[in-house]
Structure formats: C-alpha cells, structure tokens
Amino acid sequence: MSTIGAYFRLARVGWVLVREGVVAALPTQGLPPVVGLVKSLAQIFTRPNSIQESRSVRLTRAVDRLGPSYVKIGQFLATRPDVVGVDWALDLSMLQDRMAFFPTETAKSAIEASLGRPVTELYTRFEEPLAAASIAQVHPARVAYAKGERKVAVKVVRPGVRQRFAHDIESMYLISRMQERFLPSTRRLKPVEVTRTLEQTTKLEMDLRLEAAALSEIGENTKNDPGFRVPQVDWERTGRDVITMEWIDGVKMSNIDGLREAGHDLEKLAETLIQSFLRHTLRDGFFHADMHPGNLFVDPAGTIVAVDMGIVGRLGKKERRFLAEILYGFITRDYMRVAEVHFEAGYVPSHHDVASFAQAIRAIGEPIHGQPAETISMARLLALLFEVTDLFEMQTRPELILLQKTMVVVEGVSRMLDPRFNMWRAAEPVVGDWIRDNLGPKRVVTDLKDGLKAAMKLAEAAPEIAAKTEKFHQQLLHMTEHGVRFDDQTAEAIGKSEAKHGRWGRIALWVIAASLIYIAVQLS
C-alpha cells in the first residue's frame, strides 16, 4: 500500500511541476524522443503567465507548493550537479529555506519532551521565533549561567517533519528506480544511491544532537585557526529535538554594505574564508558543507563565525591525499599527475589511456591560467569536468561531489566579497603546505605507522579468522554432499511471502485501473 501511496504522491508532484512550468523548462537533449513528446503535452497544462518567468522563479514556486520536504530535497540536489546538471544545481541552490513559523507553545512542548525539564527551568526568558526553515526554527532565549545571564539561540525541530519526509522519500526512491530502469545512461550516477544518501543525511540533520556534535568537533579542530570559529554548544540544553548554542552578534556575509560600514576588510575576509575551508578539508577531513552567506557571520573582531552545521562532509586520508594532488596539479599545471591520481584512486576505469585523460584535464585546466580572476568560473569548470568524466566512465563519488559543490559556494561568497578574488591563488599556500607536510618524508613515516597498526589488528584477529574459515569449509563440504535444504518453517515463510506479494499486486492493479477510469470520466 505504501508503494501505491508513493505513486499518487508522485502524480501530485508531477502535476505541480507541470502546472508551474518546471517540466516545460527541462532539457531534452540526449533523452528518448518520448521525453520531448511528454514535454510538449505538459506545456498545454502550464499556467500561461509562468512561461515568461525565469526557471528559478518557476522552480521556487513549485517547491513552495510541494512543502518543506521538497525544499530540503531541492537543496540536497543542489549539492549534486553531476546528477541534475550545473545550471539546475545553481537554480536549486537559490531555494529559500524560509517557512512559516509554528507556534511557540508547540516549540516549548517539544523542548520539554526532548529534555525532560520545564522551559521555565531551562531558560530565564524564551522569545518568539525569528527564523524558520524546512526542518527547524530558531528562538532567541536567555540562560542564567554561573558567570551571569547570557543570550542564546535555541533551534527546535518542526513538528511532524520526520513523518512527512518519510512519506516523500518514497516518491524519490520510485523516481530513482524508474530512472535507472528507463535511462540506462544515467546508471553511472547511481540515482538510487543518491536518494539513499539524501535519506541518511536528512535523518542525521533531524537529530540536533548530531549537529551539536559537529559544532563541537569543528570547534576543537579550529580553536587555534586565525579568523574562523563556530558557536559553542550548551550540552545541558541540547537533545534530539532541540539545540542551544551561543548567540552570535555579527553581520551576515550576505550584507556587503553592513560589512563595509562595520569597517571589515572584505578582501581579507574572502581569503580567510577559502583558506579556512581548505584547511578543514585537507587537515581535518571534516568540513561545513552548507557555507552559503546566510550561514556565515562576521563578529565585531572580524572573525568569521559559521552556523547551521546540519550538513557536513568527511574525507578519509586517501581521499584527502588525492584531492591535494589534484588541486596542486591544477595550480601547477601538472595535468599528467592529475590524470595519474585519478587512475591511482580508481576514479577512472583502468582500461582508459592515462595520456588521453591528461589531455582532457588540460582542456579544463588551461582556461584557468592567464586570465583575469573575475573571468574564471568554477561552475563552468565543474560543468566541463562532469562532461569529461562522462566520456571516461568515471563513477560518481558522493563525497567528492559534496566537496566540489561546497567549494563552488565558498568561492562564490569570496567573490561576492571581492569581485577580483582568485580562488586558486588564495588556495596555493594551504594546499602547498599540506603537500609538503603530508606527501614528503612524513608521509612515509605515517604510512609505516598505519601499516604496522593494521598488521597488529590482523594478527590479533588471526585465530578468529582461522576458526571461521574452518567452519565455512565444513559447511561448504556438507552442502556439496547433501545440497542446500530449507527447513519446513523457512519453506512455509517463503510461500506466505509470495502469496502476500501476489495479493497486493492484484489489489494495486485494480486500484490503478479504477484511477484511470475515474480520470477518463473526468476528462470526458
């Protein structure tokens, strides 16, 4: 029955997208002819006044109609330009995560249920909300600490959002499976895996304890970094549905005039932002993956303060090493090394030619050099990279796509602060230092230590591995001699399962048939 519900929800999504003119704006190049036919038919039902509007306006209105879950889905897809295309990713990244407020009394009830204490005991003052997003809303409040009363920000999860998202994600799974089945060329993008990643990341984002943990971890990592920090968490007043953190008095990075009036050095802020992001990525392997200007403040001391740590990214040692070499290869124009790194990492199948891939990388990298900084577009660079990886059958790497998307956003914010900002020139000191520290003699020592630890763990586990191997060998011999057999209980369970699926399949067919008859009658 949940599958039938997903079909009906998907039909509603399709109707809204058709009505608001989003389907009419979809590209059809490279898709089967039937897609163009469907697009032509959809234009008949499109609202006339939407045709003259920009694609981003149509998309925003459609997502607003569909509800909070689809705002979150749209924002997630904005992190996957490999799936939706760079232009659509940019449109999706402009979706405004501003929702209607839910009642303050509801927020108080959620806090008390999550923390098990009255709001009056937790806070000396709890005010009306000042911002509301698809997953949570934020309230100003005050807390009496030992050193005096302080203002805090209290983020509370929106009621019912988990149940709503659980229903909406079924439709996403349905779309991704249909995409894999009917559009074989998109299978390398792993749409089902993308949907699974969306489900997992959103579930994590809905548990505010994990956002608090991310703030705490990045706070420890950056405590000695110049010009960057995150708010401190009040763990006593933090639970699954609520997080309490330090209130930040500062100017949003989206307010350029306000930053100038406060006397901040915009060029220095741009450089600090990109270098901080690269430092977190390469040094820590843990980065804030939603660094749009609304989540970045500049405090009176000129320090960048990043908030809203619901989306974060991680890179292992191996990925960081390859990333640094790829970035450094682009910076130094060593395209053969960039190509070799892609093959060593297994990103490109080994049957392709390294020199040919290096030639393709050169076509991407050369436009970066010798041009004014303001003409270099990271978005265009990514578009070319995705075209090249398609030619060379490169499989989607979700962690790298999230990193690339965040890099585009961070560069965009830096260029907003300084229109002549050159990301590559600013990145060179951080990447160069990391290369010297981690890919020189220190790397050999580190690799030897890691190898020794792995060998010790393997030695400790050797007796257990031997016992399991012997047991498996005996079971294999028994199956060879006597065959594979089910006991009566297993056979009965399989029979019941098959009967149940057959019964629901027949019911689904009758429901679909009845729906089609109803639609035909309404249209006649």
CSV table of C-alpha atoms in Angstrom, one decimal, residues 33-254:
chain,number,residue,atom,x,y,z
A,33,PRO,CA,12.0,11.2,-28.2
A,34,VAL,CA,9.1,10.3,-25.9
A,35,VAL,CA,10.5,12.7,-23.3
A,36,GLY,CA,10.2,15.6,-25.9
A,37,LEU,CA,6.6,14.5,-26.6
A,38,VAL,CA,5.7,14.4,-22.9
A,39,LYS,CA,7.3,17.9,-22.5
A,40,SER,CA,5.2,19.2,-25.4
A,41,LEU,CA,2.0,17.8,-23.9
A,42,ALA,CA,2.9,19.2,-20.5
A,43,GLN,CA,3.0,22.7,-21.9
A,44,ILE,CA,-0.7,22.5,-22.6
A,45,PHE,CA,-1.4,22.4,-18.8
A,46,THR,CA,1.2,25.0,-17.8
A,47,ARG,CA,-0.1,28.2,-16.3
A,48,PRO,CA,0.2,30.9,-19.1
A,49,ASN,CA,1.9,33.6,-17.0
A,50,SER,CA,4.6,31.2,-15.9
A,51,ILE,CA,6.1,30.8,-19.4
A,52,GLN,CA,7.5,34.4,-19.2
A,53,GLU,CA,9.1,33.8,-15.8
A,54,SER,CA,12.7,32.6,-15.2
A,55,ARG,CA,13.3,29.0,-14.5
A,56,SER,CA,14.5,29.7,-10.9
A,57,VAL,CA,11.2,31.5,-10.2
A,58,ARG,CA,9.1,28.7,-11.5
A,59,LEU,CA,11.1,26.2,-9.5
A,60,THR,CA,10.9,28.1,-6.3
A,61,ARG,CA,7.1,28.5,-6.6
A,62,ALA,CA,6.7,24.8,-7.4
A,63,VAL,CA,8.8,23.7,-4.4
A,64,ASP,CA,7.0,26.1,-2.1
A,65,ARG,CA,3.7,24.5,-3.1
A,66,LEU,CA,5.1,21.0,-2.5
A,67,GLY,CA,6.1,21.7,1.1
A,68,PRO,CA,9.1,21.6,3.4
A,69,SER,CA,10.4,18.1,2.4
A,70,TYR,CA,10.8,19.2,-1.2
A,71,VAL,CA,12.7,22.3,-0.1
A,72,LYS,CA,15.2,20.0,1.6
A,73,ILE,CA,15.2,17.6,-1.4
A,74,GLY,CA,15.9,20.6,-3.7
A,75,GLN,CA,18.7,21.9,-1.6
A,76,PHE,CA,20.3,18.4,-1.4
A,77,LEU,CA,20.1,18.0,-5.2
A,78,ALA,CA,21.8,21.4,-5.5
A,79,THR,CA,24.8,19.6,-4.0
A,80,ARG,CA,24.8,17.1,-6.8
A,81,PRO,CA,25.4,19.0,-10.1
A,82,ASP,CA,26.6,15.7,-11.6
A,83,VAL,CA,23.0,14.4,-11.3
A,84,VAL,CA,20.9,17.5,-12.1
A,85,GLY,CA,23.4,19.5,-14.2
A,86,VAL,CA,25.4,22.6,-13.1
A,87,ASP,CA,22.7,25.1,-14.3
A,88,TRP,CA,19.9,23.3,-12.4
A,89,ALA,CA,22.1,22.9,-9.4
A,90,LEU,CA,22.6,26.7,-9.3
A,91,ASP,CA,18.9,27.3,-9.6
A,92,LEU,CA,18.2,24.8,-6.8
A,93,SER,CA,20.8,26.4,-4.6
A,94,MET,CA,18.8,29.6,-4.7
A,95,LEU,CA,15.8,27.9,-3.0
A,96,GLN,CA,14.9,29.9,0.1
A,97,ASP,CA,14.7,27.8,3.2
A,98,ARG,CA,12.2,30.2,4.8
A,99,MET,CA,9.0,28.6,6.1
A,100,ALA,CA,6.0,29.7,8.2
A,101,PHE,CA,6.6,29.8,11.9
A,102,PHE,CA,5.0,27.1,14.1
A,103,PRO,CA,3.5,28.2,17.5
A,104,THR,CA,5.9,29.0,20.3
A,105,GLU,CA,3.9,26.8,22.6
A,106,THR,CA,4.5,23.8,20.3
A,107,ALA,CA,8.2,24.6,20.4
A,108,LYS,CA,8.1,24.7,24.2
A,109,SER,CA,6.4,21.3,24.3
A,110,ALA,CA,9.0,19.8,22.0
A,111,ILE,CA,11.8,21.1,24.2
A,112,GLU,CA,10.2,19.8,27.4
A,113,ALA,CA,9.6,16.4,25.8
A,114,SER,CA,13.2,16.2,24.5
A,115,LEU,CA,15.0,17.4,27.6
A,116,GLY,CA,12.5,16.3,30.3
A,117,ARG,CA,12.5,19.6,32.1
A,118,PRO,CA,10.2,22.7,32.0
A,119,VAL,CA,11.2,25.5,29.7
A,120,THR,CA,11.0,28.0,32.7
A,121,GLU,CA,13.7,25.9,34.5
A,122,LEU,CA,15.9,25.8,31.4
A,123,TYR,CA,15.7,29.4,30.3
A,124,THR,CA,15.1,32.7,32.2
A,125,ARG,CA,13.5,34.0,29.0
A,126,PHE,CA,12.2,32.3,25.9
A,127,GLU,CA,11.1,34.6,23.0
A,128,GLU,CA,9.1,34.3,19.8
A,129,PRO,CA,10.9,32.7,16.7
A,130,LEU,CA,13.0,34.9,14.4
A,131,ALA,CA,13.7,32.4,11.6
A,132,ALA,CA,12.0,29.2,10.4
A,133,ALA,CA,13.4,26.6,7.9
A,134,SER,CA,12.1,23.3,6.5
A,135,ILE,CA,13.4,21.3,9.4
A,136,ALA,CA,13.5,23.6,12.4
A,137,GLN,CA,13.0,27.2,13.7
A,138,VAL,CA,15.2,29.4,15.9
A,139,HIS,CA,14.2,31.2,19.1
A,140,PRO,CA,16.2,33.8,21.0
A,141,ALA,CA,16.4,33.0,24.7
A,142,ARG,CA,18.4,33.8,27.8
A,143,VAL,CA,20.1,31.4,30.2
A,144,ALA,CA,21.4,32.1,33.8
A,145,TYR,CA,25.0,30.7,33.9
A,146,ALA,CA,27.4,30.8,36.9
A,147,LYS,CA,29.2,33.8,35.3
A,148,GLY,CA,25.9,35.7,34.6
A,149,GLU,CA,23.0,35.7,32.2
A,150,ARG,CA,23.7,35.2,28.5
A,151,LYS,CA,21.7,35.3,25.3
A,152,VAL,CA,21.5,32.0,23.4
A,153,ALA,CA,19.9,30.7,20.2
A,154,VAL,CA,17.5,27.8,20.6
A,155,LYS,CA,16.8,25.6,17.5
A,156,VAL,CA,13.7,23.4,17.6
A,157,VAL,CA,12.7,20.7,15.2
A,158,ARG,CA,9.5,21.3,13.2
A,159,PRO,CA,6.6,19.0,14.5
A,160,GLY,CA,5.7,16.2,12.1
A,161,VAL,CA,8.6,16.8,9.8
A,162,ARG,CA,10.1,13.3,10.2
A,163,GLN,CA,6.8,11.6,9.2
A,164,ARG,CA,6.3,14.0,6.2
A,165,PHE,CA,9.8,13.4,5.0
A,166,ALA,CA,9.5,9.6,5.4
A,167,HIS,CA,6.5,9.6,3.0
A,168,ASP,CA,8.0,12.0,0.5
A,169,ILE,CA,11.3,10.0,0.3
A,170,GLU,CA,9.3,7.0,-1.0
A,171,SER,CA,8.4,9.0,-4.1
A,172,MET,CA,12.1,9.9,-4.6
A,173,TYR,CA,13.0,6.2,-4.4
A,174,LEU,CA,10.3,5.5,-7.0
A,175,ILE,CA,11.7,8.2,-9.4
A,176,SER,CA,15.3,7.0,-9.0
A,177,ARG,CA,14.4,3.3,-9.7
A,178,MET,CA,12.5,4.4,-12.8
A,179,GLN,CA,15.4,6.5,-13.9
A,180,GLU,CA,17.8,3.5,-13.6
A,181,ARG,CA,15.4,1.3,-15.4
A,182,PHE,CA,14.4,3.5,-18.3
A,183,LEU,CA,17.5,5.7,-18.7
A,184,PRO,CA,20.5,3.3,-18.7
A,185,SER,CA,22.9,6.1,-19.4
A,186,THR,CA,22.3,7.6,-16.0
A,187,ARG,CA,23.1,4.5,-14.0
A,188,ARG,CA,26.7,5.6,-13.5
A,189,LEU,CA,25.3,8.5,-11.5
A,190,LYS,CA,23.7,6.0,-9.1
A,191,PRO,CA,20.3,7.7,-8.6
A,192,VAL,CA,19.1,5.1,-6.0
A,193,GLU,CA,22.3,5.6,-4.0
A,194,VAL,CA,21.9,9.4,-4.3
A,195,THR,CA,18.4,9.0,-2.8
A,196,ARG,CA,19.7,6.8,-0.1
A,197,THR,CA,22.3,9.5,0.7
A,198,LEU,CA,19.6,12.1,0.8
A,199,GLU,CA,17.6,10.0,3.2
A,200,GLN,CA,20.5,9.4,5.5
A,201,THR,CA,21.8,12.9,5.6
A,202,THR,CA,18.3,14.3,6.3
A,203,LYS,CA,17.7,11.9,9.1
A,204,LEU,CA,21.0,13.0,10.6
A,205,GLU,CA,20.1,16.6,10.2
A,206,MET,CA,16.8,16.0,12.0
A,207,ASP,CA,18.7,14.8,15.1
A,208,LEU,CA,20.0,18.0,16.6
A,209,ARG,CA,22.4,16.1,18.9
A,210,LEU,CA,24.5,15.3,15.8
A,211,GLU,CA,24.6,18.9,14.7
A,212,ALA,CA,25.8,19.8,18.2
A,213,ALA,CA,28.5,17.1,17.9
A,214,ALA,CA,29.6,18.5,14.5
A,215,LEU,CA,29.8,22.0,16.0
A,216,SER,CA,31.8,20.7,18.9
A,217,GLU,CA,34.2,18.8,16.6
A,218,ILE,CA,34.8,21.7,14.3
A,219,GLY,CA,35.2,23.9,17.3
A,220,GLU,CA,38.0,21.7,18.6
A,221,ASN,CA,39.6,21.5,15.2
A,222,THR,CA,39.6,25.2,14.6
A,223,LYS,CA,40.4,26.6,18.1
A,224,ASN,CA,43.8,27.8,17.0
A,225,ASP,CA,42.8,28.9,13.5
A,226,PRO,CA,43.1,32.6,12.7
A,227,GLY,CA,39.9,34.4,11.7
A,228,PHE,CA,37.4,31.5,12.0
A,229,ARG,CA,35.3,29.8,14.7
A,230,VAL,CA,31.9,28.3,15.4
A,231,PRO,CA,29.4,28.8,18.2
A,232,GLN,CA,29.7,27.0,21.5
A,233,VAL,CA,27.1,24.4,22.4
A,234,ASP,CA,25.2,24.3,25.6
A,235,TRP,CA,25.0,20.5,26.0
A,236,GLU,CA,22.8,20.6,29.1
A,237,ARG,CA,20.1,22.2,26.9
A,238,THR,CA,20.6,20.1,23.8
A,239,GLY,CA,18.6,16.9,22.8
A,240,ARG,CA,17.3,15.2,19.7
A,241,ASP,CA,14.7,17.9,19.0
A,242,VAL,CA,16.5,21.0,20.4
A,243,ILE,CA,20.0,22.5,20.4
A,244,THR,CA,21.0,25.5,22.4
A,245,MET,CA,24.1,27.4,21.4
A,246,GLU,CA,25.9,30.7,21.8
A,247,TRP,CA,24.2,33.7,20.3
A,248,ILE,CA,26.3,35.4,17.6
A,249,ASP,CA,26.2,39.2,17.3
A,250,GLY,CA,27.6,39.9,13.9
A,251,VAL,CA,27.0,40.9,10.3
A,252,LYS,CA,25.8,38.3,7.8
A,253,MET,CA,28.2,37.9,4.9
A,254,SER,CA,25.3,38.5,2.5
